[in-house]
XYZ file of C-alpha atoms in Angstrom:
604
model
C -38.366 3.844 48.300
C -35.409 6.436 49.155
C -33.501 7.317 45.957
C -30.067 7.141 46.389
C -30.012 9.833 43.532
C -30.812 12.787 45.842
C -27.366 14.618 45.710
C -24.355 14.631 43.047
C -21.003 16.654 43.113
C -20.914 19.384 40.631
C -17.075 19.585 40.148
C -17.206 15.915 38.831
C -19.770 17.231 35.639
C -18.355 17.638 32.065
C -20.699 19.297 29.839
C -22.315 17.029 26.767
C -24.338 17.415 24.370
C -27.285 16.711 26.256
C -26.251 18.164 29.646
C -24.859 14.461 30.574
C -22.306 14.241 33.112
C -19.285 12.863 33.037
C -17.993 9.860 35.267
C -14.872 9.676 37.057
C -13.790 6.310 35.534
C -13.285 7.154 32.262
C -14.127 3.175 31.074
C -17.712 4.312 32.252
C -17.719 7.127 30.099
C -16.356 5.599 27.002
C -19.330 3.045 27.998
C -22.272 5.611 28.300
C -21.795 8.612 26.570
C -23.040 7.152 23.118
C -25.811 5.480 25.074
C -26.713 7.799 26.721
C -27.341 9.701 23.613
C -29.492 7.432 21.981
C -31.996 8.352 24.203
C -32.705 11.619 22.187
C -34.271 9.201 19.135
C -36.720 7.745 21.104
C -40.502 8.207 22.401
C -41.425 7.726 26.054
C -42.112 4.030 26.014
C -38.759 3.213 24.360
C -36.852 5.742 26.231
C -37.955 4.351 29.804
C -37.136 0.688 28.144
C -33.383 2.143 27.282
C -33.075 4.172 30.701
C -33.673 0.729 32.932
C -31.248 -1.267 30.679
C -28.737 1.759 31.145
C -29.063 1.839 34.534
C -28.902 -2.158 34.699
C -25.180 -2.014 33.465
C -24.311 1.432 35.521
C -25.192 -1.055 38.435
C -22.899 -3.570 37.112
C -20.442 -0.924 36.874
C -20.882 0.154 40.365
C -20.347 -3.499 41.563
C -16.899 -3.899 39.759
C -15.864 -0.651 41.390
C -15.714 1.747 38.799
C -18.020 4.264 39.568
C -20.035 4.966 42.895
C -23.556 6.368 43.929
C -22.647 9.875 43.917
C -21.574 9.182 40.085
C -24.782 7.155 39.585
C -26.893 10.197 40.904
C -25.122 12.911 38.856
C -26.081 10.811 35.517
C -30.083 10.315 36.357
C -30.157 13.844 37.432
C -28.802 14.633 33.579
C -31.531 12.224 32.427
C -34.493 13.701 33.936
C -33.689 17.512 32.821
C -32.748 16.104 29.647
C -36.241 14.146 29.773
C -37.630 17.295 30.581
C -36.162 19.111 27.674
C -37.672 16.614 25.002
C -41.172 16.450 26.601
C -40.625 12.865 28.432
C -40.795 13.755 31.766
C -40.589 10.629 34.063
C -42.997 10.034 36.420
C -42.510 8.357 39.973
C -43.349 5.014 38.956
C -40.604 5.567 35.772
C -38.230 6.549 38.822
C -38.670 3.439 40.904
C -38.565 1.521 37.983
C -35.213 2.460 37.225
C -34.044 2.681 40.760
C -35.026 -0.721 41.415
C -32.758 -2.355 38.599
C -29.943 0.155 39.536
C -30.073 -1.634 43.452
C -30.471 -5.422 41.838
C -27.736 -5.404 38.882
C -24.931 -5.952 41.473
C -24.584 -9.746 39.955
C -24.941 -8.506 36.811
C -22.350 -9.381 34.324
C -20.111 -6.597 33.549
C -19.564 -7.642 30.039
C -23.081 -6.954 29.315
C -22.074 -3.556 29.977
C -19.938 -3.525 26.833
C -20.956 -3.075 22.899
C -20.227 -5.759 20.098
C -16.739 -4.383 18.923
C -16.462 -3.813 15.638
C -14.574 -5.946 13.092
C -15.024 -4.808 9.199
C -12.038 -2.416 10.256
C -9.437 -4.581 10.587
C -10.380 -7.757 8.096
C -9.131 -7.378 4.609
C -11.952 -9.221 3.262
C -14.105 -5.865 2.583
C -14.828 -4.643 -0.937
C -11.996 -6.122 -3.382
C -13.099 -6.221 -6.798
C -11.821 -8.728 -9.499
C -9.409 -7.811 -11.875
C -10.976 -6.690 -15.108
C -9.698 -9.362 -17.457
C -11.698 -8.376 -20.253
C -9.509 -5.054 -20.794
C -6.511 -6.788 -21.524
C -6.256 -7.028 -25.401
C -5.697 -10.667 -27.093
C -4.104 -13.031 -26.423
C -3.171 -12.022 -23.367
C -6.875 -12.032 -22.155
C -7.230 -15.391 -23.498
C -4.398 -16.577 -21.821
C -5.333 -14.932 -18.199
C -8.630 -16.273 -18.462
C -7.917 -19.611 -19.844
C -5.251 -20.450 -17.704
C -6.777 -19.442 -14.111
C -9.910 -21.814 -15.821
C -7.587 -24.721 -16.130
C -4.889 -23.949 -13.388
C -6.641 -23.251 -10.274
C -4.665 -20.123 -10.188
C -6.151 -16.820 -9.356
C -6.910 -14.439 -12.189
C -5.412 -11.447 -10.609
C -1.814 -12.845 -10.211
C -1.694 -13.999 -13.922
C -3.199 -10.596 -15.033
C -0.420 -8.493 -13.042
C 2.019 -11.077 -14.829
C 0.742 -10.350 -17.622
C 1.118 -6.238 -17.149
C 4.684 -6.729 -16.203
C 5.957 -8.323 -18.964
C 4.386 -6.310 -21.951
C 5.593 -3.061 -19.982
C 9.193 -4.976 -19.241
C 9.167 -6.210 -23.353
C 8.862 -3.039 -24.470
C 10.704 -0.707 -22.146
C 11.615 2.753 -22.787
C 11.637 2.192 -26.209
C 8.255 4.239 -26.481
C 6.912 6.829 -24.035
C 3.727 8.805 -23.735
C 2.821 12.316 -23.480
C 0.033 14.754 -22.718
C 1.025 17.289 -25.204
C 4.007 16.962 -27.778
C 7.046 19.133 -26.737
C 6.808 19.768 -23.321
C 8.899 17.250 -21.942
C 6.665 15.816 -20.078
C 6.440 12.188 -20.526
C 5.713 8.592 -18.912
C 7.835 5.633 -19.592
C 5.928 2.241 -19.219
C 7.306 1.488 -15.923
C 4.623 -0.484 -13.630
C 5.089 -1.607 -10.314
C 3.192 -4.331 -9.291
C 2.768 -5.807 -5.882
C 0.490 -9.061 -5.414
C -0.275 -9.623 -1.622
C -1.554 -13.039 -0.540
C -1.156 -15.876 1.622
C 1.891 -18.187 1.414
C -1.262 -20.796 -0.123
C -2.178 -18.475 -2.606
C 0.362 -19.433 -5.473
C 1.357 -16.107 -6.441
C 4.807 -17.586 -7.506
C 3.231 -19.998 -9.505
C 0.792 -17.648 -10.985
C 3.869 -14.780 -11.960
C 5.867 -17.638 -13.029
C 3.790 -17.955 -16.403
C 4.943 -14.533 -17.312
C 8.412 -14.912 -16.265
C 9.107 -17.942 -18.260
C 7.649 -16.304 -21.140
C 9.998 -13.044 -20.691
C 12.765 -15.987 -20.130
C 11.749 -17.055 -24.198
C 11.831 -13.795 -25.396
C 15.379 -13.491 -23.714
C 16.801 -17.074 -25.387
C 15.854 -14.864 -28.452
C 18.328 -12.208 -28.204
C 20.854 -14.636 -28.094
C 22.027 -13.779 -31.714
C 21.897 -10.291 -31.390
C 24.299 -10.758 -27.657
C 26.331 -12.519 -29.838
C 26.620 -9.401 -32.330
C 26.929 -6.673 -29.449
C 29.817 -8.655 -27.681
C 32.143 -9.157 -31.139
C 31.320 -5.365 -31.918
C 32.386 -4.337 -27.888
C 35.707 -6.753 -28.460
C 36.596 -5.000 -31.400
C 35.895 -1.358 -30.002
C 37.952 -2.752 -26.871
C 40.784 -3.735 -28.970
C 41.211 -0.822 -31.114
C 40.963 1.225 -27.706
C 43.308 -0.344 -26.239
C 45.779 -0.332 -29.131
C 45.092 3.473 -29.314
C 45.318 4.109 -25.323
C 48.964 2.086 -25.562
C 50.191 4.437 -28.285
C 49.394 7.164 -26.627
C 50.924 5.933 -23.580
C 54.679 5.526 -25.875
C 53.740 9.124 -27.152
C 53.455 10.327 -23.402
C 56.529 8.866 -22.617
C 58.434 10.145 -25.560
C 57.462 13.461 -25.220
C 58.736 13.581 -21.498
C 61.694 12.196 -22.238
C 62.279 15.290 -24.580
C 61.429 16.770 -22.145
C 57.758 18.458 -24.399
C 54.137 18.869 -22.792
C 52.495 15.293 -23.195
C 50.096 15.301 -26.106
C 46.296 15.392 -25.653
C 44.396 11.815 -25.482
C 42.070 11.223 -28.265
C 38.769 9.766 -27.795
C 39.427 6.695 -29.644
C 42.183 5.977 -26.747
C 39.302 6.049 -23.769
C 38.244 2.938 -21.651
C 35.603 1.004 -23.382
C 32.560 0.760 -20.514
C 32.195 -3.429 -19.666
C 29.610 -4.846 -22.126
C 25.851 -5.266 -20.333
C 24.280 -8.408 -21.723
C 20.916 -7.953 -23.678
C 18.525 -9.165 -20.718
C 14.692 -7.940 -19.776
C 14.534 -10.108 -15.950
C 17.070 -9.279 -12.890
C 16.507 -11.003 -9.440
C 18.398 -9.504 -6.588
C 20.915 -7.365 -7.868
C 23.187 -4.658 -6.213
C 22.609 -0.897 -6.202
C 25.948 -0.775 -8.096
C 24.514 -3.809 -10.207
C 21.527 -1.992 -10.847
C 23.280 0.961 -12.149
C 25.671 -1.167 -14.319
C 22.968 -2.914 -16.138
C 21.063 -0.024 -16.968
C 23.881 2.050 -18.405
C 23.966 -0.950 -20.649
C 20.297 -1.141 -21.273
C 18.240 2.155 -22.225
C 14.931 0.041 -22.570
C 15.292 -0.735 -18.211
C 14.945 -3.951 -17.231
C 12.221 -6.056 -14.834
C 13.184 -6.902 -11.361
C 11.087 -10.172 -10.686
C 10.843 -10.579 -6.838
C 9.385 -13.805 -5.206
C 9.346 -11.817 -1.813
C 9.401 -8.102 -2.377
C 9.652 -7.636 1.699
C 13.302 -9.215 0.476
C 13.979 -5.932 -1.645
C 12.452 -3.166 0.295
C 14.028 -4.619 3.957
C 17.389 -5.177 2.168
C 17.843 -1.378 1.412
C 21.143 -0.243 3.032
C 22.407 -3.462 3.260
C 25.038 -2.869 0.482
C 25.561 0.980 1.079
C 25.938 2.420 4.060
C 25.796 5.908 3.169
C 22.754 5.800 1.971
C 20.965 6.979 -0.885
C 19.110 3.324 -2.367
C 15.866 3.597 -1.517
C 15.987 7.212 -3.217
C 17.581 5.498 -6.363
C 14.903 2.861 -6.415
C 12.613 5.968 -6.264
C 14.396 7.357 -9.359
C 14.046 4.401 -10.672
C 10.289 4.298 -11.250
C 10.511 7.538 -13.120
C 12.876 6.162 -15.713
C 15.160 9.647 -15.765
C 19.158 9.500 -15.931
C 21.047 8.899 -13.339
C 24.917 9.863 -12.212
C 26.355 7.716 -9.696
C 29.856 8.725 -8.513
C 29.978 5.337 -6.404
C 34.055 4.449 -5.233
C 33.482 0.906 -6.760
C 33.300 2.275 -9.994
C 36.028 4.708 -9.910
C 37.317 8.519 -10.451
C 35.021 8.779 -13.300
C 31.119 8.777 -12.428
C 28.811 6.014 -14.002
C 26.527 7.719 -16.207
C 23.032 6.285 -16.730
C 21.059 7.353 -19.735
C 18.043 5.653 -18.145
C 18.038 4.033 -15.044
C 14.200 2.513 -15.361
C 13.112 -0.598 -13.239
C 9.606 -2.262 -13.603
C 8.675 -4.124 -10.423
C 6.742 -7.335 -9.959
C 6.552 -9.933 -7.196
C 4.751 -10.629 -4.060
C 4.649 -10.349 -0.593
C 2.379 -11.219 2.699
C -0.142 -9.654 4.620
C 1.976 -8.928 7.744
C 5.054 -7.914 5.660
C 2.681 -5.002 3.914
C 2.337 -3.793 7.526
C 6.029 -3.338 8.021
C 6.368 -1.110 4.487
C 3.482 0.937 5.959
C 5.543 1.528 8.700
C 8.241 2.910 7.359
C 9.226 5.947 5.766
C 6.247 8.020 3.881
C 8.224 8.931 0.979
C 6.236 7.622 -2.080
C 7.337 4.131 -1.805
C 4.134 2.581 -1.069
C 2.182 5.220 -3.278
C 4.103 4.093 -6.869
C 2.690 0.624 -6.887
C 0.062 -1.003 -8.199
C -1.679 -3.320 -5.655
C -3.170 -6.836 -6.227
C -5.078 -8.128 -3.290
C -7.600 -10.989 -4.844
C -10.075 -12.710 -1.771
C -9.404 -15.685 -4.276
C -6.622 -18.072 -2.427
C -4.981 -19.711 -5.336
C -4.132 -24.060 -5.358
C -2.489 -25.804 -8.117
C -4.691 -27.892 -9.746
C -3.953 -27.604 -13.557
C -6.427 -29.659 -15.718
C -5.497 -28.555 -19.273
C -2.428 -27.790 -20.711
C -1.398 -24.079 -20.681
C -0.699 -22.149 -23.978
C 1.843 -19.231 -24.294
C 2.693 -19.410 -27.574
C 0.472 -16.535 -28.797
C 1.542 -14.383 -25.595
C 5.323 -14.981 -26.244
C 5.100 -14.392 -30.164
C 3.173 -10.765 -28.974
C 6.251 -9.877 -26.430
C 8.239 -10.837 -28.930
C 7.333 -8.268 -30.977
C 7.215 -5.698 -28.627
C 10.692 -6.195 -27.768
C 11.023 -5.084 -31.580
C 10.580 -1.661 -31.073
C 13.395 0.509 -31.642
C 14.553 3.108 -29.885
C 15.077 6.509 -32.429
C 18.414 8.323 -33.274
C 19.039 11.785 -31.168
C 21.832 14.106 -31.049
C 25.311 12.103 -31.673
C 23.590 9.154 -32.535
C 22.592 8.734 -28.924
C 19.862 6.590 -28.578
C 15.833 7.928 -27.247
C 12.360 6.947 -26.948
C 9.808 7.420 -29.447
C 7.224 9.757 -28.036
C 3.428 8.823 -28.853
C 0.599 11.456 -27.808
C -2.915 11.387 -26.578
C -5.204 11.873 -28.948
C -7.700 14.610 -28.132
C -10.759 12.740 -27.336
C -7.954 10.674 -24.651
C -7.070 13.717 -23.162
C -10.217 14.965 -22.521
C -10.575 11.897 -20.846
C -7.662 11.908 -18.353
C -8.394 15.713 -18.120
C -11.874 14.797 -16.676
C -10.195 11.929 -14.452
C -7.239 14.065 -13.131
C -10.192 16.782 -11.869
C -12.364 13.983 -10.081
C -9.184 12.701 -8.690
C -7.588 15.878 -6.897
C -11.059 16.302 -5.445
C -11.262 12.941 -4.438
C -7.864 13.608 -2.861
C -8.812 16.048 -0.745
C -10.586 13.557 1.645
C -8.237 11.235 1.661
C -5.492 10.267 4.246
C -1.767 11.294 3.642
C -0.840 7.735 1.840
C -3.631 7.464 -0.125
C -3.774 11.045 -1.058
C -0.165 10.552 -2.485
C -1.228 7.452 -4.622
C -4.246 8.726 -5.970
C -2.082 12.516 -6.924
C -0.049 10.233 -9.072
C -2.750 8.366 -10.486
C -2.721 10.238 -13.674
C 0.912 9.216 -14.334
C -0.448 5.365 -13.649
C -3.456 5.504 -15.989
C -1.086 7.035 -18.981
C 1.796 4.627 -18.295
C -1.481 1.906 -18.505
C -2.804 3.233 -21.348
C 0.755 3.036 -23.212
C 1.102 -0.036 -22.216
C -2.487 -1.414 -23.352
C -1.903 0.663 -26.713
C 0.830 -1.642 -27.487
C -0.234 -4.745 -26.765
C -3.310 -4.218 -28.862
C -0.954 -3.486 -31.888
C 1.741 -6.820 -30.455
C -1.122 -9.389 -31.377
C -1.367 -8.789 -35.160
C 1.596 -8.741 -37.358
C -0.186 -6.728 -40.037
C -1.248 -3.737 -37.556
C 0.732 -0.693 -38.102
C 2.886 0.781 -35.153
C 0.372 3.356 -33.415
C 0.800 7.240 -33.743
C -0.745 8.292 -30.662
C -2.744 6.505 -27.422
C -6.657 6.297 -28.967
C -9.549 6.708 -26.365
C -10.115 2.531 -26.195
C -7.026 2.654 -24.457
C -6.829 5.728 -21.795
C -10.617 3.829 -21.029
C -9.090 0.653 -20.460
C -7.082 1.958 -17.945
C -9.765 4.645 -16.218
C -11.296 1.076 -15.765
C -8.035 -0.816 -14.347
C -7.958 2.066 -11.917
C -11.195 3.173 -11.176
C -12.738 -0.231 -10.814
C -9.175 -2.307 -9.082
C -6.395 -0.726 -8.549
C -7.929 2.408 -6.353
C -9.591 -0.191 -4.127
C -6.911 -2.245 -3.686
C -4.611 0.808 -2.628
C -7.146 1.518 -0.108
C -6.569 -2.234 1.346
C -3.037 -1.674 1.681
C -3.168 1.496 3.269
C -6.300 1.558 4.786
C -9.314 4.204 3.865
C -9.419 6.094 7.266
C -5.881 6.815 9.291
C -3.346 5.024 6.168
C -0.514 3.798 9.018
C -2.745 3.848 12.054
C -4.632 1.398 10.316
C -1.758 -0.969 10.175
C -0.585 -0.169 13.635
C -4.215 -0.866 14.715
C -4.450 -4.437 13.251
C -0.245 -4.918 14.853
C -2.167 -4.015 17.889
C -5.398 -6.034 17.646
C -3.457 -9.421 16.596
C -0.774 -8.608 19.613
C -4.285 -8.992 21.771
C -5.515 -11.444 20.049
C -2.520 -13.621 20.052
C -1.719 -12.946 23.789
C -5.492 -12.543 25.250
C -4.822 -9.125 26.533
C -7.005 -8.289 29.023
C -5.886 -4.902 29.871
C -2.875 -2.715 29.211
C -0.723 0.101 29.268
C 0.717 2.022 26.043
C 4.305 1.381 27.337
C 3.206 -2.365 27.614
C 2.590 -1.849 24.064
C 5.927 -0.049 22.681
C 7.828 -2.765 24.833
C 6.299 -5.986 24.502
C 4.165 -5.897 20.788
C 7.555 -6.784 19.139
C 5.513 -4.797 15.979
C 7.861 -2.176 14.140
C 5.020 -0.478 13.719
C 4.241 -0.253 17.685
C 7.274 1.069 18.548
C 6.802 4.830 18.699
C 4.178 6.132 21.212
C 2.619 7.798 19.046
C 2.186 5.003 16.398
C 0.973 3.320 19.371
C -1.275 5.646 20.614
C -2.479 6.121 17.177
C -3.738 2.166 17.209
C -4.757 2.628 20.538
C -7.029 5.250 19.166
C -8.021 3.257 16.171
C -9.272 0.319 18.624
C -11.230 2.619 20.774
C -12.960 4.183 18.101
C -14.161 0.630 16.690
C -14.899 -0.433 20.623
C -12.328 -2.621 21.054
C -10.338 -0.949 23.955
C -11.776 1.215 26.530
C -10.131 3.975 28.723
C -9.765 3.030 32.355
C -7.560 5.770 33.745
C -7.030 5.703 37.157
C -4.481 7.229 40.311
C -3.340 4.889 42.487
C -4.033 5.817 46.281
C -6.226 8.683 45.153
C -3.181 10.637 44.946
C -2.843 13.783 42.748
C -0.783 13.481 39.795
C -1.096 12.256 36.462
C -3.193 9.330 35.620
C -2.243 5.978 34.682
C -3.295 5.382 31.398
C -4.823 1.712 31.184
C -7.294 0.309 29.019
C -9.164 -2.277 28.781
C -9.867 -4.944 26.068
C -13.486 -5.175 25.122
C -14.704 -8.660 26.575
C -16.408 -9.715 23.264
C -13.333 -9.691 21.770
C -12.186 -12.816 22.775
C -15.047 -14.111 23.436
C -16.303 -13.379 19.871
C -13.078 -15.473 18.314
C -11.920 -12.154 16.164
C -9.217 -12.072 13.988
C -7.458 -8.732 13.272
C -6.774 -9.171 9.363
């Protein structure tokens, strides 16, 4: 039998690893070059079994016109010195063997030639924990536990209620530090984002927590009631003052003297901020107001956080409120010399904001998209597999849970210089530090490895675990009426939340943002439900930026990113090619893996 694998061109070989060469198509390389070096693992038997299957699909490949004899011949000439080099040399018989299925794979079907694609990558359904109920102090474990029991609603969404209202209760009203002094301390501001479905109740579930906030509101009633005859009466005596100084100015220019100087008790009265814990869908300028008003910060309670982030700009258009919502998180003064309020800036002892609400699948892929400026990287992420119904079959108690907010709205805030009002400051103990001293080590190195997104959550995770901790501290003391205030944030606590992050939250994150390219991730599962959706066959990456309609596909280089992404998990292959064998750059095509459609995938 004449083997057409007598001659092969040398300029058309690409060194591999094992000598292989490269073909001209470069779908046949993307095919073969892994293949190809899977024959270094095996003993003669198998590797003859591997060669004819090889060389069944490179026949397939040379009857759809991607690669030719010549190419054919340059790749069993690799084979055989390779074979040579690991003491399988092939025989003739081993030759004709493979020759012979080379010559009858023409009706071969190409998509034989192509690997399962892989689909772990771009499913959310890998590794997500459950919440750890059991480090919530009573009653609000009780009440998480007992209610997703008798309400069909999943235990993660009534947990991060939960969370959001103790930290929004108490507010600023207490902070924690490392070490006493140094200024360097965490309010209990938690962000919370709980991604599901629009069948997963998350509403529902957060609702439980917002009605109790709602009673503890009803509560300060009495003591709006107080504040707003107090502010009437300051506002009255100012504005007597402020008109006799205005007769004094006028007398003193009419004798023609220097006017005299205005005393304090003449100034503008700032507009009274209602006692309140929940806001909605406020303004910047609203935002600002409110907490001028309000050192303890207040809880912004989103149905549809994609509604918050996509609405920034909408009511300033120079800019600036996605870096106050930043500020926001770290619960530090704030200045804002906004027009709408005036000459005279709006000063903010505290502007602090805790965050809860929900949000979508597909709508977490547009936040990856945009800016990487520590937006994504200050929340806390719920992602349950559990898809939540309504299906209550016992009442639901609060009580206990609203009596324990309750009291940690109680908290006062302590006296500074001129009366001005501050946070109490509790410390770690020692045996906590040592603790989060441990943690913050494991966690730089753990950083280290870790794409730019994650990296950034997992730098502040110290910051989360003490806010936590502070948080848990408190409502272990909120539940008994005879417990004194704590002193300082005990070791039970800084453990409960090592566990909330070590054994949730870090997982979660790494859902969101994905373990191994953060944004390409995203852009990769725009791109794979953009085939999916359209059965793509093939494609260009201008195809892509123009016709994906995906924010995130926009920018070649997000959407070469994907592109990448896909190839690496086998779901796209290369097939670059010049039209009319001209010289000049290629055209840069590839081609969707056959199984992928075939296989009924789904991207996330």
């Amino acid at each position: 039998m004449t083997s057409p694998f007598s001659t092969r061109a040398a300029s058309e070989r690409r060194k591999r690893p094992f000598a292989l060469a490269a073909f001209k198509s470069a779908l046949a390389a993307a095919l073969f070059n892994d293949r190809l070096a899977e024959l270094d693992m095996c003993q003669h038997d198998s590797f003859i079994e591997k060669l004819v299957g090889i060389f069944a699909d490179v026949g397939a490949l040379r009857a759809a016109g991607h690669i030719d004899d010549d190419e054919a011949n340059g790749v069993f000439a690799d084979v055989k010195k390779f074979a040579v080099g690991v003491n399988i040399p092939l025989s003739l018989s081993d030759e004709e063997r493979v020759l012979t299925t080379y010559q009858g794979s023409a009706d071969r079907p190409l998509e034989n030639a192509f690997p399962r694609p892989e689909e772990g990558p771009f499913r959310n359904d890998d590794f997500r924990p459950p919440f750890p109920v059991d480090v919530l102090p009573e009653p609000f474990w009780t009440f998480a536990h007992d209610t997703a029991l008798n309400s069909g609603l999943s235990l993660d969404y009534l947990c991060a209620g939960v969370l959001s209202a103790a930290a929004a209760a108490m507010g600023r009203a207490r902070v924690a530090t490392t070490v006493l002094g140094t200024g360097y301390e965490q309010p209990p501001i938690l962000w919370l984002a709980c991604i599901g479905t629009s069948a997963a109740a998350k509403t529902p579930a957060l609702g439980f927590s917002k009605k109790m906030l709602q009673a503890v509101e009803a509560s300060l009633a009495p003591d709006n009631e107080d504040r707003k005859l107090a502010w009437k009466s300051r506002k009255a005596a100012a504005d007597a003052a402020r008109k006799q100084y205005e007769e004094q100015v006028k007398r003193a220019v009419g004798e023609g003297l220097p006017p005299p100087m205005m005393t304090a008790d003449a100034l503008e009265v700032p507009p009274l901020v209602k006692e309140r814990i929940i806001i909605n869908d406020p303004t910047p300028e609203a935002v600002i107001q409110i907490c001028s008003g309000l050192p303890r910060g207040v809880l912004l309670f989103r149905d549809e956080l994609a509604g918050w982030w996509n609405a920034f700009g909408r009511y300033s258009q120079g800019g600036g409120e996605r870096e106050m919502w930043l500020e926001a998180h770290d619960g530090n003064s704030w200045s804002s010399e906004r027009v709408k309020f005036g000459n005279d800036p709006v000063e903010v002892p505290a502007l602090a904001v805790s965050i809860v609400g929900g949000t979508q699948p597909a709508k977490i892929r547009e936040l990856l998209s945009g800016p990487a400026d520590g937006l994504v990287e200050r929340f806390l992420w719920f992602w349950p597999k559990f898809e939540g119904t309504e299906t209550p079959t016992k009442p639901v108690l609060t009580g206990p849970c609203i009596g324990a907010l309750k009291r940690l709205r109680s908290l006062d805030f302590e006296r500074g210089e001129g009366d001005a009002l501050k946070p109490r400051v509790v410390p770690l103990t020692s045996q906590a530090l040592g603790l989060l001293s441990k943690f913050k080590a494991r966690a730089n190195e753990e950083a280290r490895f870790a794409d730019e997104q994650e990296a950034g959550a997992i730098g502040k995770a110290d910051k989360q675990v003490i806010r936590l901790a502070l948080v848990l501290e408190f409502m272990l003391w909120a539940a008994t009426d005879e417990a004194p205030e704590p002193k300082a944030i005990s070791e039970r606590s800084i453990k409960g939340a090592l566990i909330l992050w070590n054994d949730y939250f870090k997982h979660h994150l790494r859902l969101v943002v994905g373990t191994d390219g953060g944004r390409a991730i995203g852009a990769a599962r725009d791109l794979a439900q953009w085939i999916l959706d359209n059965e793509v066959a093939e494609f260009t990456r201008t195809q892509v930026c123009r016709n994906a309609g995906r924010k995130s596909l926009r920018a070649s280089k997000d959407a070469q990113a994907a592109i990448d992404e896909l190839i690496e998990a086998d779901w796209l292959f290369p097939n670059f090619s010049r039209s009319g064998g001209r010289k000049g750059r290629q055209k840069q095509e590839y081609i969707v893996n056959p199984h992928v459609h075939a296989g009924r995938f789904r991207a996330y």
